[in-house]
Coordinates of C-alpha atoms in Angstrom, one line a residue:
Chain A
M1 CA 34.2 -43.9 -7.1
N2 CA 35.7 -43.3 -3.8
I3 CA 34.9 -40.1 -1.9
L4 CA 36.6 -39.1 1.3
F5 CA 34.6 -36.9 3.7
M6 CA 36.8 -34.7 5.7
S7 CA 35.0 -32.6 8.3
T8 CA 34.5 -32.6 12.0
V9 CA 31.9 -29.8 12.0
D10 CA 29.4 -31.4 9.5
K11 CA 27.3 -34.4 10.2
A12 CA 29.0 -37.1 8.2
D13 CA 26.1 -39.7 8.5
L14 CA 23.5 -37.4 7.0
W15 CA 25.9 -36.3 4.3
K16 CA 26.7 -40.0 3.4
Q17 CA 23.0 -40.7 3.2
C18 CA 22.2 -37.6 1.1
L19 CA 25.2 -38.0 -1.3
T20 CA 24.5 -41.8 -1.8
A21 CA 20.9 -41.0 -2.8
E22 CA 22.2 -38.6 -5.4
L23 CA 25.1 -40.8 -6.5
P24 CA 24.2 -44.5 -6.1
G25 CA 27.1 -46.8 -6.2
I26 CA 29.7 -44.6 -4.8
N27 CA 31.9 -45.3 -1.7
I28 CA 32.0 -42.6 0.9
Y29 CA 34.6 -42.9 3.6
V30 CA 34.8 -40.6 6.6
Y31 CA 38.3 -39.4 7.5
P32 CA 40.3 -40.5 9.1
D33 CA 38.9 -43.9 8.2
C34 CA 40.1 -44.8 4.7
P35 CA 40.0 -48.5 3.9
V36 CA 41.1 -48.0 0.4
A37 CA 44.4 -47.1 -0.8
R38 CA 45.1 -43.4 -0.7
E39 CA 45.8 -43.4 -4.4
D40 CA 42.2 -44.6 -5.1
I41 CA 40.5 -41.6 -3.5
D42 CA 38.8 -39.6 -6.4
Y43 CA 37.3 -36.5 -4.4
V44 CA 37.6 -34.9 -1.0
I45 CA 34.7 -33.3 0.4
A46 CA 36.2 -31.1 3.2
W47 CA 35.8 -28.3 5.8
K48 CA 38.7 -27.3 8.0
P49 CA 41.0 -30.2 7.1
P50 CA 44.0 -30.8 9.3
A51 CA 46.9 -29.1 7.6
G52 CA 48.6 -31.2 5.0
E53 CA 46.1 -34.0 5.1
I54 CA 44.4 -33.4 1.7
A55 CA 47.9 -33.4 -0.1
K56 CA 48.2 -37.1 1.0
Y57 CA 45.7 -38.1 -1.5
P58 CA 47.6 -38.0 -4.8
N59 CA 44.9 -38.6 -7.4
I60 CA 42.1 -36.6 -6.3
K61 CA 40.2 -34.8 -9.2
A62 CA 38.7 -32.0 -7.1
I63 CA 38.3 -30.7 -3.7
L64 CA 34.8 -29.8 -2.8
S65 CA 34.1 -27.4 0.1
L66 CA 31.4 -27.9 2.5
G67 CA 31.0 -24.1 3.0
A68 CA 30.5 -20.9 1.0
G69 CA 33.5 -19.2 2.5
I70 CA 36.8 -20.7 1.5
D71 CA 38.8 -20.0 4.7
G72 CA 37.6 -23.5 5.9
I73 CA 39.7 -24.9 2.9
T74 CA 42.6 -22.3 2.7
C75 CA 43.3 -22.8 6.4
D76 CA 45.4 -25.7 5.1
P77 CA 48.7 -24.3 3.8
D78 CA 49.7 -27.4 2.0
L79 CA 46.7 -27.8 -0.4
P80 CA 47.5 -29.4 -3.6
R81 CA 47.9 -26.6 -6.2
N82 CA 47.0 -28.6 -9.2
V83 CA 43.5 -29.8 -8.1
P84 CA 40.3 -27.7 -8.8
I85 CA 38.8 -26.4 -5.5
S86 CA 35.0 -25.7 -5.6
R87 CA 33.0 -23.5 -3.2
L88 CA 29.6 -24.6 -2.1
V89 CA 26.8 -22.5 -3.7
D90 CA 23.5 -23.8 -2.6
R91 CA 19.9 -22.3 -2.7
C92 CA 19.4 -23.1 1.1
L93 CA 22.7 -21.6 2.0
T94 CA 22.1 -18.2 0.1
Q95 CA 18.4 -18.2 1.4
G96 CA 19.4 -18.6 5.0
M97 CA 21.8 -15.7 4.8
T98 CA 19.2 -13.5 3.2
E99 CA 16.7 -14.3 5.8
Y100 CA 19.2 -13.6 8.5
V101 CA 20.1 -10.1 7.0
V102 CA 16.5 -9.2 6.3
Y103 CA 15.4 -10.1 9.8
W104 CA 18.2 -8.1 11.7
V105 CA 17.7 -5.0 9.5
L106 CA 14.2 -5.0 10.2
H107 CA 14.7 -5.5 13.7
H108 CA 16.8 -2.3 14.0
H109 CA 14.7 -0.5 11.5
R110 CA 11.6 -1.1 13.5
R111 CA 13.2 -0.7 16.9
M112 CA 12.1 -4.1 18.1
D113 CA 14.4 -4.1 21.1
D114 CA 12.9 -0.8 22.2
Y115 CA 9.3 -2.2 21.8
A116 CA 10.2 -5.4 23.9
R117 CA 11.5 -3.2 26.6
M118 CA 8.4 -1.1 26.4
I119 CA 6.1 -4.1 26.7
A120 CA 8.1 -5.6 29.4
A121 CA 7.5 -2.4 31.4
R122 CA 3.9 -2.5 30.8
E123 CA 4.1 0.7 28.6
W124 CA 2.1 1.6 25.6
D125 CA 3.4 4.1 23.0
N126 CA 4.8 4.1 19.5
Y127 CA 7.7 5.7 17.8
I128 CA 7.6 7.5 14.4
Q129 CA 7.8 4.9 11.8
A130 CA 10.8 5.4 9.6
D131 CA 10.3 5.4 5.8
T132 CA 12.0 2.5 4.4
E133 CA 12.8 4.5 1.1
Q134 CA 14.7 7.1 3.2
T135 CA 16.6 4.3 5.0
P136 CA 20.1 3.6 3.5
V137 CA 21.3 0.1 4.1
G138 CA 24.8 -1.0 3.2
V139 CA 26.0 -4.5 2.1
L140 CA 29.6 -4.9 2.1
G141 CA 30.4 -7.8 -0.4
L142 CA 28.2 -8.5 -3.5
G143 CA 29.1 -12.1 -4.1
E144 CA 26.5 -15.0 -4.0
L145 CA 25.3 -14.2 -0.7
G146 CA 25.7 -10.3 -0.4
G147 CA 24.1 -10.0 -3.9
D148 CA 21.1 -11.9 -2.9
A149 CA 20.6 -10.1 0.4
A150 CA 21.0 -6.7 -1.2
K151 CA 18.3 -7.7 -3.8
A152 CA 15.9 -8.9 -1.0
L153 CA 16.5 -5.6 1.0
S154 CA 15.8 -3.6 -2.3
A155 CA 12.6 -5.6 -2.8
L156 CA 11.4 -4.4 0.6
N157 CA 12.0 -0.9 -0.6
F158 CA 15.1 0.0 1.5
D159 CA 17.7 2.4 -0.1
V160 CA 20.2 -0.2 -0.7
L161 CA 24.0 0.4 -1.4
G162 CA 26.5 -2.3 -2.1
W163 CA 30.2 -2.4 -2.1
S164 CA 32.6 -5.0 -3.8
R165 CA 36.2 -5.1 -4.6
S166 CA 35.6 -4.9 -8.4
A167 CA 32.8 -2.9 -10.1
K168 CA 29.4 -4.7 -10.2
S169 CA 25.8 -3.9 -11.2
I170 CA 22.7 -5.1 -9.5
N171 CA 19.2 -3.8 -10.2
G172 CA 17.9 -1.6 -7.6
V173 CA 21.2 -1.3 -5.6
T174 CA 23.7 1.4 -5.8
C175 CA 26.9 -0.5 -6.4
L176 CA 30.3 1.1 -5.2
H177 CA 33.7 -0.3 -5.2
G178 CA 37.2 0.6 -4.5
A179 CA 38.5 2.8 -1.7
D180 CA 36.4 5.8 -2.4
G181 CA 33.4 3.7 -2.6
Y182 CA 34.2 2.2 0.7
D183 CA 34.3 5.6 2.4
E184 CA 30.9 6.6 0.7
I185 CA 29.0 3.4 1.6
V186 CA 30.3 3.6 5.3
S187 CA 29.4 7.4 5.6
K188 CA 25.9 6.9 4.3
C189 CA 24.4 3.7 5.8
R190 CA 22.3 3.6 8.9
M191 CA 23.0 -0.1 8.9
L192 CA 26.0 -2.0 7.5
V193 CA 26.0 -5.5 6.8
C194 CA 29.2 -7.4 6.2
L195 CA 29.3 -10.3 3.8
L196 CA 32.8 -10.0 2.5
P197 CA 35.1 -12.8 1.9
L198 CA 37.8 -13.1 4.5
T199 CA 41.2 -12.3 2.7
E200 CA 44.4 -10.5 3.6
D201 CA 42.7 -7.2 2.3
T202 CA 39.4 -7.6 4.3
R203 CA 41.0 -9.0 7.6
G204 CA 40.1 -6.3 10.3
I205 CA 38.2 -4.1 7.9
L206 CA 35.6 -3.4 10.6
N207 CA 37.9 -1.3 12.7
A208 CA 38.0 2.2 14.4
D209 CA 38.4 4.0 11.1
T210 CA 35.1 2.2 9.5
F211 CA 33.2 3.0 12.8
A212 CA 34.2 6.7 13.0
G213 CA 33.1 7.0 9.3
M214 CA 29.7 5.7 10.0
P215 CA 26.8 8.0 10.9
K216 CA 26.0 8.4 14.7
D217 CA 23.5 5.8 15.9
S218 CA 24.1 3.4 13.0
V219 CA 24.3 -0.4 13.4
I220 CA 26.8 -3.0 12.3
I221 CA 25.8 -6.6 11.2
N222 CA 28.6 -9.1 10.8
C223 CA 27.6 -12.3 9.3
A224 CA 30.7 -13.0 7.3
R225 CA 33.8 -14.0 9.5
G226 CA 35.0 -12.9 13.0
G227 CA 38.2 -12.0 11.4
H228 CA 36.6 -9.1 9.7
L229 CA 36.0 -7.3 13.0
V230 CA 38.5 -5.7 15.4
D231 CA 36.6 -6.5 18.6
Q232 CA 38.1 -3.8 20.7
D233 CA 37.4 -1.1 18.1
L234 CA 33.7 -2.2 18.1
L235 CA 33.5 -2.1 21.9
A236 CA 35.0 1.4 21.9
A237 CA 32.6 2.5 19.4
L238 CA 29.5 1.2 21.1
D239 CA 30.6 2.5 24.6
S240 CA 31.4 5.9 23.4
G241 CA 27.7 6.2 22.1
H242 CA 28.7 6.5 18.4
L243 CA 27.2 3.2 17.3
A244 CA 23.8 2.1 18.5
G245 CA 24.2 -1.5 18.1
A246 CA 25.9 -4.6 16.6
V247 CA 24.6 -8.0 15.5
L248 CA 27.3 -10.5 15.4
D249 CA 26.9 -14.1 14.2
V250 CA 30.8 -14.8 13.7
F251 CA 33.7 -14.5 16.2
H252 CA 37.6 -14.8 16.1
S253 CA 37.1 -18.1 18.2
E254 CA 33.6 -19.9 18.3
P255 CA 32.3 -19.9 20.8
P256 CA 33.9 -16.9 22.1
D257 CA 35.7 -17.1 25.5
P258 CA 33.3 -17.1 28.4
S259 CA 35.0 -13.9 29.5
H260 CA 34.5 -12.0 26.2
P261 CA 32.6 -8.8 26.8
F262 CA 30.3 -9.4 23.7
W263 CA 28.2 -12.1 25.7
A264 CA 26.8 -9.6 28.0
H265 CA 27.2 -6.2 26.2
P266 CA 23.7 -4.5 26.2
K267 CA 24.3 -3.2 22.7
V268 CA 25.6 -6.5 21.2
T269 CA 23.3 -9.3 19.9
M270 CA 25.0 -12.4 19.4
T271 CA 23.9 -15.5 17.4
P272 CA 25.8 -18.9 17.4
H273 CA 27.0 -18.9 13.8
M274 CA 23.6 -19.9 12.6
A275 CA 23.0 -17.1 10.1
S276 CA 23.2 -19.7 7.3
L277 CA 23.7 -23.4 7.8
T278 CA 24.5 -26.0 4.9
V279 CA 21.4 -28.1 4.4
P280 CA 22.8 -31.5 3.4
Q281 CA 19.5 -32.6 1.7
S282 CA 19.8 -29.6 -0.8
A283 CA 23.6 -29.1 -0.9
A284 CA 24.2 -32.9 -1.7
R285 CA 22.4 -32.3 -5.0
Y286 CA 24.8 -29.4 -6.0
M287 CA 27.8 -31.5 -4.8
A288 CA 26.7 -34.5 -7.0
D289 CA 26.1 -32.2 -9.9
N290 CA 29.7 -31.0 -9.6
I291 CA 31.2 -34.4 -9.4
R292 CA 29.2 -35.4 -12.5
R293 CA 30.6 -32.4 -14.4
V294 CA 34.1 -33.5 -13.4
E295 CA 33.5 -37.0 -14.5
R296 CA 32.3 -35.8 -17.8
G297 CA 35.6 -33.9 -18.2
E298 CA 34.3 -30.4 -17.4
A299 CA 35.6 -27.9 -14.8
P300 CA 33.6 -27.9 -11.4
L301 CA 31.2 -24.8 -10.8
N302 CA 32.3 -22.1 -8.6
L303 CA 36.0 -22.7 -8.7
I304 CA 38.1 -21.0 -6.0
D305 CA 41.0 -18.8 -7.3
L306 CA 43.5 -19.2 -4.5
S307 CA 45.7 -16.2 -5.8
K308 CA 42.6 -14.0 -5.2
G309 CA 41.6 -15.6 -2.0
Y310 CA 38.0 -16.3 -3.1
Chain B
M1 CA -12.1 25.0 1.6
N2 CA -12.7 24.0 5.2
I3 CA -11.5 20.9 6.7
L4 CA -12.4 19.4 10.1
F5 CA -9.8 17.0 11.6
M6 CA -11.6 14.8 14.2
S7 CA -9.2 12.3 15.9
T8 CA -7.9 12.1 19.5
V9 CA -5.4 9.6 18.2
D10 CA -3.5 11.1 15.5
K11 CA -1.2 14.1 15.9
A12 CA -3.4 17.1 14.7
D13 CA -0.5 19.5 14.5
L14 CA 1.7 17.5 12.2
W15 CA -1.3 16.7 10.0
K16 CA -2.2 20.3 9.8
Q17 CA 1.2 21.1 8.6
C18 CA 1.4 18.3 6.1
L19 CA -2.0 18.9 4.7
T20 CA -1.4 22.7 4.3
A21 CA 1.8 21.9 2.4
E22 CA -0.2 19.8 0.0
L23 CA -3.2 22.1 -0.2
P24 CA -2.1 25.6 0.2
G25 CA -5.0 28.0 1.2
I26 CA -7.2 25.5 2.9
N27 CA -8.5 25.9 6.6
I28 CA -8.1 23.1 8.8
Y29 CA -9.9 23.1 12.0
V30 CA -9.4 20.6 14.8
Y31 CA -12.4 19.3 16.4
P32 CA -14.2 20.2 18.7
D33 CA -12.8 23.7 17.7
C34 CA -14.9 24.7 14.7
P35 CA -14.9 28.6 14.3
V36 CA -17.0 28.5 11.1
A37 CA -20.5 27.4 10.6
R38 CA -21.0 23.8 10.6
E39 CA -22.7 24.1 7.3
D40 CA -19.4 25.5 5.7
I41 CA -17.3 22.3 6.6
D42 CA -16.4 20.6 3.4
Y43 CA -14.5 17.5 4.4
V44 CA -14.0 15.5 7.6
I45 CA -10.8 13.7 8.3
A46 CA -11.7 11.4 11.0
W47 CA -10.6 8.4 13.2
K48 CA -12.8 7.2 16.1
P49 CA -15.2 10.1 15.9
P50 CA -17.5 10.5 18.9
A51 CA -20.9 8.9 17.9
G52 CA -23.3 11.1 15.9
E53 CA -20.7 14.0 15.6
I54 CA -20.0 13.8 11.9
A55 CA -23.7 13.9 11.1
K56 CA -23.9 17.3 12.5
Y57 CA -22.0 18.7 9.5
P58 CA -24.6 18.6 6.8
N59 CA -22.6 19.6 3.7
I60 CA -19.5 17.4 3.8
K61 CA -18.5 16.1 0.3
A62 CA -16.5 13.2 1.8
I63 CA -15.3 11.5 5.0
L64 CA -11.6 10.6 4.8
S65 CA -10.5 7.9 7.2
L66 CA -7.2 8.2 8.9
G67 CA -6.6 4.4 9.0
A68 CA -6.6 1.5 6.6
G69 CA -9.2 -0.4 8.8
I70 CA -12.7 1.0 8.7
D71 CA -13.8 0.2 12.3
G72 CA -12.3 3.5 13.3
I73 CA -15.2 5.0 11.2
T74 CA -18.1 2.6 11.4
C75 CA -17.8 2.7 15.2
D76 CA -20.1 5.8 14.7
P77 CA -23.6 4.4 14.2
D78 CA -25.0 7.6 12.8
L79 CA -22.7 8.1 9.9
P80 CA -24.4 10.0 7.1
R81 CA -25.3 7.5 4.5
N82 CA -25.2 9.8 1.5
V83 CA -21.6 10.9 1.8
P84 CA -18.6 8.9 0.3
I85 CA -16.2 7.5 2.8
S86 CA -12.6 6.7 1.8
R87 CA -10.2 4.5 3.5
L88 CA -6.5 5.5 3.9
V89 CA -4.3 3.6 1.3
D90 CA -0.8 4.7 1.7
R91 CA 2.6 3.4 0.5
C92 CA 4.1 3.6 4.1
L93 CA 1.0 2.1 5.7
T94 CA 1.2 -0.9 3.5
Q95 CA 5.1 -1.0 3.8
G96 CA 5.0 -0.9 7.6
M97 CA 2.7 -3.8 7.7
T98 CA 4.7 -5.8 5.3
E99 CA 7.8 -5.3 7.4
Y100 CA 6.2 -6.4 10.5
V101 CA 4.7 -9.6 9.0
V102 CA 8.1 -10.6 7.3
Y103 CA 9.9 -9.9 10.5
W104 CA 7.7 -12.0 12.7
V105 CA 7.4 -14.9 10.2
L106 CA 11.2 -15.0 9.9
H107 CA 11.5 -14.6 13.9
H108 CA 9.7 -17.9 14.2
H109 CA 10.8 -19.6 10.9
R110 CA 14.5 -19.1 12.3
R111 CA 13.7 -19.8 15.9
M112 CA 15.1 -16.5 17.0
D113 CA 13.7 -16.8 20.7
D114 CA 15.3 -20.2 21.1
Y115 CA 18.8 -18.7 19.9
A116 CA 18.4 -15.8 22.2
R117 CA 17.8 -18.1 25.3
M118 CA 20.8 -20.2 24.1
I119 CA 23.1 -17.1 24.0
A120 CA 21.7 -15.9 27.3
A121 CA 22.7 -19.3 28.8
R122 CA 26.2 -19.0 27.2
E123 CA 25.4 -22.1 25.2
W124 CA 26.5 -22.7 21.5
D125 CA 24.6 -25.0 19.1
N126 CA 22.3 -24.8 16.1
Y127 CA 19.0 -26.1 14.9
I128 CA 18.5 -27.8 11.6
Q129 CA 17.7 -24.7 9.0
A130 CA 14.2 -25.2 7.8
D131 CA 13.8 -24.9 4.1
T132 CA 11.7 -21.9 3.3
E133 CA 10.2 -23.5 0.2
Q134 CA 8.9 -26.3 2.5
T135 CA 7.4 -23.8 5.0
P136 CA 3.7 -23.0 4.3
V137 CA 2.8 -19.6 5.6
G138 CA -0.9 -18.4 5.5
V139 CA -2.2 -14.9 5.1
L140 CA -5.9 -14.3 6.1
G141 CA -7.2 -11.4 4.0
L142 CA -5.7 -10.5 0.7
G143 CA -6.6 -6.7 0.5
E144 CA -4.2 -3.9 0.2
L145 CA -2.2 -5.1 3.3
G146 CA -2.5 -8.8 3.2
G147 CA -2.0 -8.9 -0.5
D148 CA 1.4 -7.0 -0.2
A149 CA 2.6 -9.1 2.8
A150 CA 1.8 -12.2 0.9
K151 CA 3.7 -11.1 -2.1
A152 CA 6.7 -10.1 0.0
L153 CA 6.7 -13.6 1.8
S154 CA 6.5 -15.2 -1.6
A155 CA 9.5 -13.1 -2.8
L156 CA 11.4 -14.7 0.3
N157 CA 10.5 -18.2 -1.2
F158 CA 8.1 -19.1 1.5
D159 CA 5.3 -21.4 0.4
V160 CA 2.5 -18.7 0.8
L161 CA -1.3 -19.5 0.9
G162 CA -3.8 -16.6 1.1
W163 CA -7.4 -16.7 1.8
S164 CA -10.1 -14.0 1.2
R165 CA -13.8 -13.9 1.1
S166 CA -14.1 -13.7 -2.5
A167 CA -11.8 -15.5 -5.1
K168 CA -8.6 -13.6 -5.8
S169 CA -5.4 -14.4 -7.8
I170 CA -1.9 -13.4 -6.7
N171 CA 1.2 -14.4 -8.6
G172 CA 3.3 -16.8 -6.3
V173 CA 0.4 -17.2 -3.8
T174 CA -2.0 -20.1 -3.4
C175 CA -5.3 -18.2 -3.2
L176 CA -8.2 -19.9 -1.4
H177 CA -11.6 -18.6 -0.4
G178 CA -14.8 -19.5 1.2
A179 CA -15.4 -22.0 4.1
D180 CA -13.6 -24.8 2.5
G181 CA -10.7 -22.7 1.7
Y182 CA -10.5 -21.4 5.3
D183 CA -10.3 -25.1 6.5
E184 CA -7.6 -25.7 4.1
I185 CA -5.4 -22.7 4.8
V186 CA -5.7 -23.2 8.6
S187 CA -4.9 -27.0 8.3
K188 CA -1.8 -26.4 6.2
C189 CA 0.1 -23.4 7.7
R190 CA 2.9 -23.5 10.2
M191 CA 2.4 -19.8 10.6
L192 CA -0.9 -18.0 10.2
V193 CA -1.1 -14.2 9.7
C194 CA -4.5 -12.3 10.3
L195 CA -4.9 -9.3 8.2
L196 CA -8.7 -9.5 7.7
P197 CA -11.0 -6.5 7.9
L198 CA -13.1 -6.7 11.2
T199 CA -16.7 -7.4 10.1
E200 CA -19.6 -9.4 11.7
D201 CA -18.3 -12.3 9.6
T202 CA -14.7 -12.1 10.9
R203 CA -15.2 -11.1 14.5
G204 CA -13.9 -13.9 16.8
I205 CA -12.6 -16.0 13.7
L206 CA -9.5 -16.9 15.5
N207 CA -11.1 -19.0 18.0
A208 CA -10.9 -22.6 19.4
D209 CA -12.2 -24.2 16.1
T210 CA -9.4 -22.4 14.1
F211 CA -6.7 -23.2 16.6
A212 CA -7.8 -26.9 16.7
G213 CA -7.6 -27.0 12.9
M214 CA -4.0 -25.7 12.8
P215 CA -1.0 -28.0 12.8
K216 CA 0.6 -28.7 16.2
D217 CA 3.3 -26.3 16.9
S218 CA 2.1 -23.6 14.6
V219 CA 2.2 -19.9 15.3
I220 CA -0.5 -17.2 15.0
I221 CA 0.3 -13.6 14.2
N222 CA -2.6 -11.2 14.6
C223 CA -1.9 -7.7 13.3
A224 CA -5.5 -6.9 12.2
R225 CA -7.9 -6.1 15.1
G226 CA -8.2 -7.5 18.6
G227 CA -11.8 -8.3 17.8
H228 CA -10.7 -11.1 15.5
L229 CA -9.4 -13.1 18.4
V230 CA -10.9 -15.0 21.2
D231 CA -8.5 -14.4 23.8
Q232 CA -9.4 -17.3 26.1
D233 CA -9.3 -19.6 23.2
L234 CA -5.9 -18.6 22.3
L235 CA -4.7 -19.0 25.9
A236 CA -6.1 -22.6 26.0
A237 CA -4.4 -23.5 22.7
L238 CA -1.1 -22.2 23.9
D239 CA -1.4 -23.7 27.3
S240 CA -2.4 -27.1 26.1
G241 CA 0.9 -27.1 24.1
H242 CA -1.0 -27.2 20.7
L243 CA 0.1 -23.8 19.4
A244 CA 3.9 -22.9 19.8
G245 CA 3.4 -19.1 19.9
A246 CA 1.4 -16.1 19.1
V247 CA 2.4 -12.6 18.1
L248 CA -0.2 -9.9 18.9
D249 CA -0.1 -6.2 17.9
V250 CA -3.9 -5.7 18.4
F251 CA -6.2 -6.2 21.5
H252 CA -9.9 -5.9 22.6
S253 CA -8.8 -2.9 24.5
E254 CA -5.5 -1.1 24.0
P255 CA -3.6 -1.2 26.2
P256 CA -5.0 -4.4 27.6
D257 CA -5.9 -4.3 31.3
P258 CA -2.8 -4.7 33.4
S259 CA -4.1 -8.0 34.7
H260 CA -4.5 -9.5 31.2
P261 CA -2.6 -12.8 30.9
F262 CA -1.2 -11.8 27.5
W263 CA 1.4 -9.4 29.0
A264 CA 3.4 -12.1 30.9
H265 CA 2.6 -15.3 28.9
P266 CA 5.8 -17.0 27.9
K267 CA 4.4 -18.0 24.4
V268 CA 2.9 -14.5 23.6
T269 CA 4.9 -11.6 22.0
M270 CA 3.0 -8.5 22.3
T271 CA 3.7 -5.1 20.4
P272 CA 1.7 -1.9 21.2
H273 CA -0.3 -1.6 18.0
M274 CA 2.7 -0.4 16.0
A275 CA 2.8 -2.9 13.1
S276 CA 1.9 -0.2 10.8
L277 CA 1.6 3.6 11.6
T278 CA 0.2 6.2 9.5
V279 CA 3.0 8.5 8.3
P280 CA 1.5 11.9 7.9
Q281 CA 4.2 13.2 5.6
S282 CA 3.2 10.6 3.1
A283 CA -0.3 10.0 3.9
A284 CA -1.2 13.8 3.4
R285 CA -0.3 13.5 -0.3
Y286 CA -2.9 10.7 -0.6
M287 CA -5.5 12.6 1.3
A288 CA -4.9 15.8 -0.7
D289 CA -5.1 13.7 -4.0
N290 CA -8.4 12.3 -2.9
I291 CA -9.7 16.0 -2.0
R292 CA -8.8 17.2 -5.5
R293 CA -10.6 14.2 -7.0
V294 CA -13.8 15.2 -5.3
E295 CA -13.3 18.8 -6.1
R296 CA -13.1 17.9 -9.8
G297 CA -16.4 15.9 -9.5
E298 CA -14.9 12.4 -9.4
A299 CA -15.4 9.8 -6.8
P300 CA -12.7 9.5 -4.0
L301 CA -10.2 6.4 -4.3
N302 CA -10.8 3.5 -2.0
L303 CA -14.5 3.9 -1.1
I304 CA -15.8 2.0 1.8
D305 CA -18.9 -0.1 1.1
L306 CA -21.0 0.1 4.4
S307 CA -23.1 -2.7 3.4
K308 CA -20.1 -5.0 2.9
G309 CA -18.3 -3.5 5.9
Y310 CA -14.9 -2.8 4.1

């Protein structure tokens, strides 16, 4: 079996080692190095492939994405349409995102920035402790990642609301959907977490309208994609005093240009797209399981529907 | 019914209002103002009472502590021995502590300080994401607060170990006890959270021996009492490079003296004793329930055993 690894972002050596441990006897080649005939490549494991490249391998049985989002695959406009494409769903990927969301929600809930400033000024006081049960937190997107984060926030006794395109049901989470549901979640939540897939419907969804609908002094946490956010609209909502803060892990270009105002904005907390990282030791197991499924004649898990965009 | 409120720390007006809402018709006096005869006081609600003062009210039916720890009561050496003393156990008090513990464990687990420094330097990179299931976190003390924090960490898939004086059993937590158990939890945990009661057995337990037993680069989180920690031993363990960091919410004197090295130590994160605050709106309900129990002839909940010290 011949596998082609096509990513400039992921650590090819580590992946090779982890995949070989799971699937002894396979050959893994790292694009653009492909010493066998293109016709002999069985699988492509990819993230942000150069446009049109995957289509050059005519006999591949599946494309396996190295990420949970699919924009790192659909960025290639010439993907073969007859080959199943599978998203990465991995315990560690979900876990990392949930950790990130819980951490930043608690950060703002408990006013940790204010306390840090207090200590830096050698002051000693405390704020009234907000009751978690009275604190509505919204999660936009209730897929693998959003659903898990919503459940974890609910387990910590937050009043959790969730929103998704189609109706869902999650224990302990008030699930909303559609346009009315969107207005409702935005208007109610003191903290709003974006974990939506990036599609033509969701591009720029975090815009002036959304911010104007949020309660005063609320906080936005974007750990989905930079394309969800209209940067200038966020800056305006922060500078007008309407929003209290933003936590941003993702950006239109990464890293953002050195001149981007986010870097030094006092109400913006940036992290370098680290909310959730693929852990090859764990993800290779999932990838190997998926390949074994296809070899047995089954469909791979977590297929991407290109028509829906996720 | 006459209640005497004896605390210089808690907000008497807010408590009066919340207790009166729960127990209409009661009289609440705020020490030292007591317009009725001392013999007519039925209950004392107290935190850090001046020594010998509570004993001057001969007919009180119970002493109700305003805190979860009991050192704010036992600091009075002349407490009446024939009066039941009840600790405060409140949903919000437990919740606040669990939030604090989860937040700071995630902070160190995800290297948030390092990421903040990275962004401040306009750098863009990421660290290998540690697998939570492979990350042992220890909780010293498995009472109301420690038990809840341990459960929350376990729900977030950490490898949680707990230690208490006597054997306990908590789902998802490896429970250890006794001297051997203490050595084991200390030697295994990458992060160690102290939520012990302060007794003669636990005073100074976070000392050079404990730190030497911890793995290199581990982190200590003390949100119990300043008296658990030997400050100089912690500074030595941080400065030698053995420990990676400390999060401290409690201190021998609060606030610490302006010259105390903790304020400016690069490896110490201080918070102003805010990990968990009593929320009168919620705690007054518990207090009123306890008073009603005593009025019905029952023992109050969560009695303190002065011989054990908790």
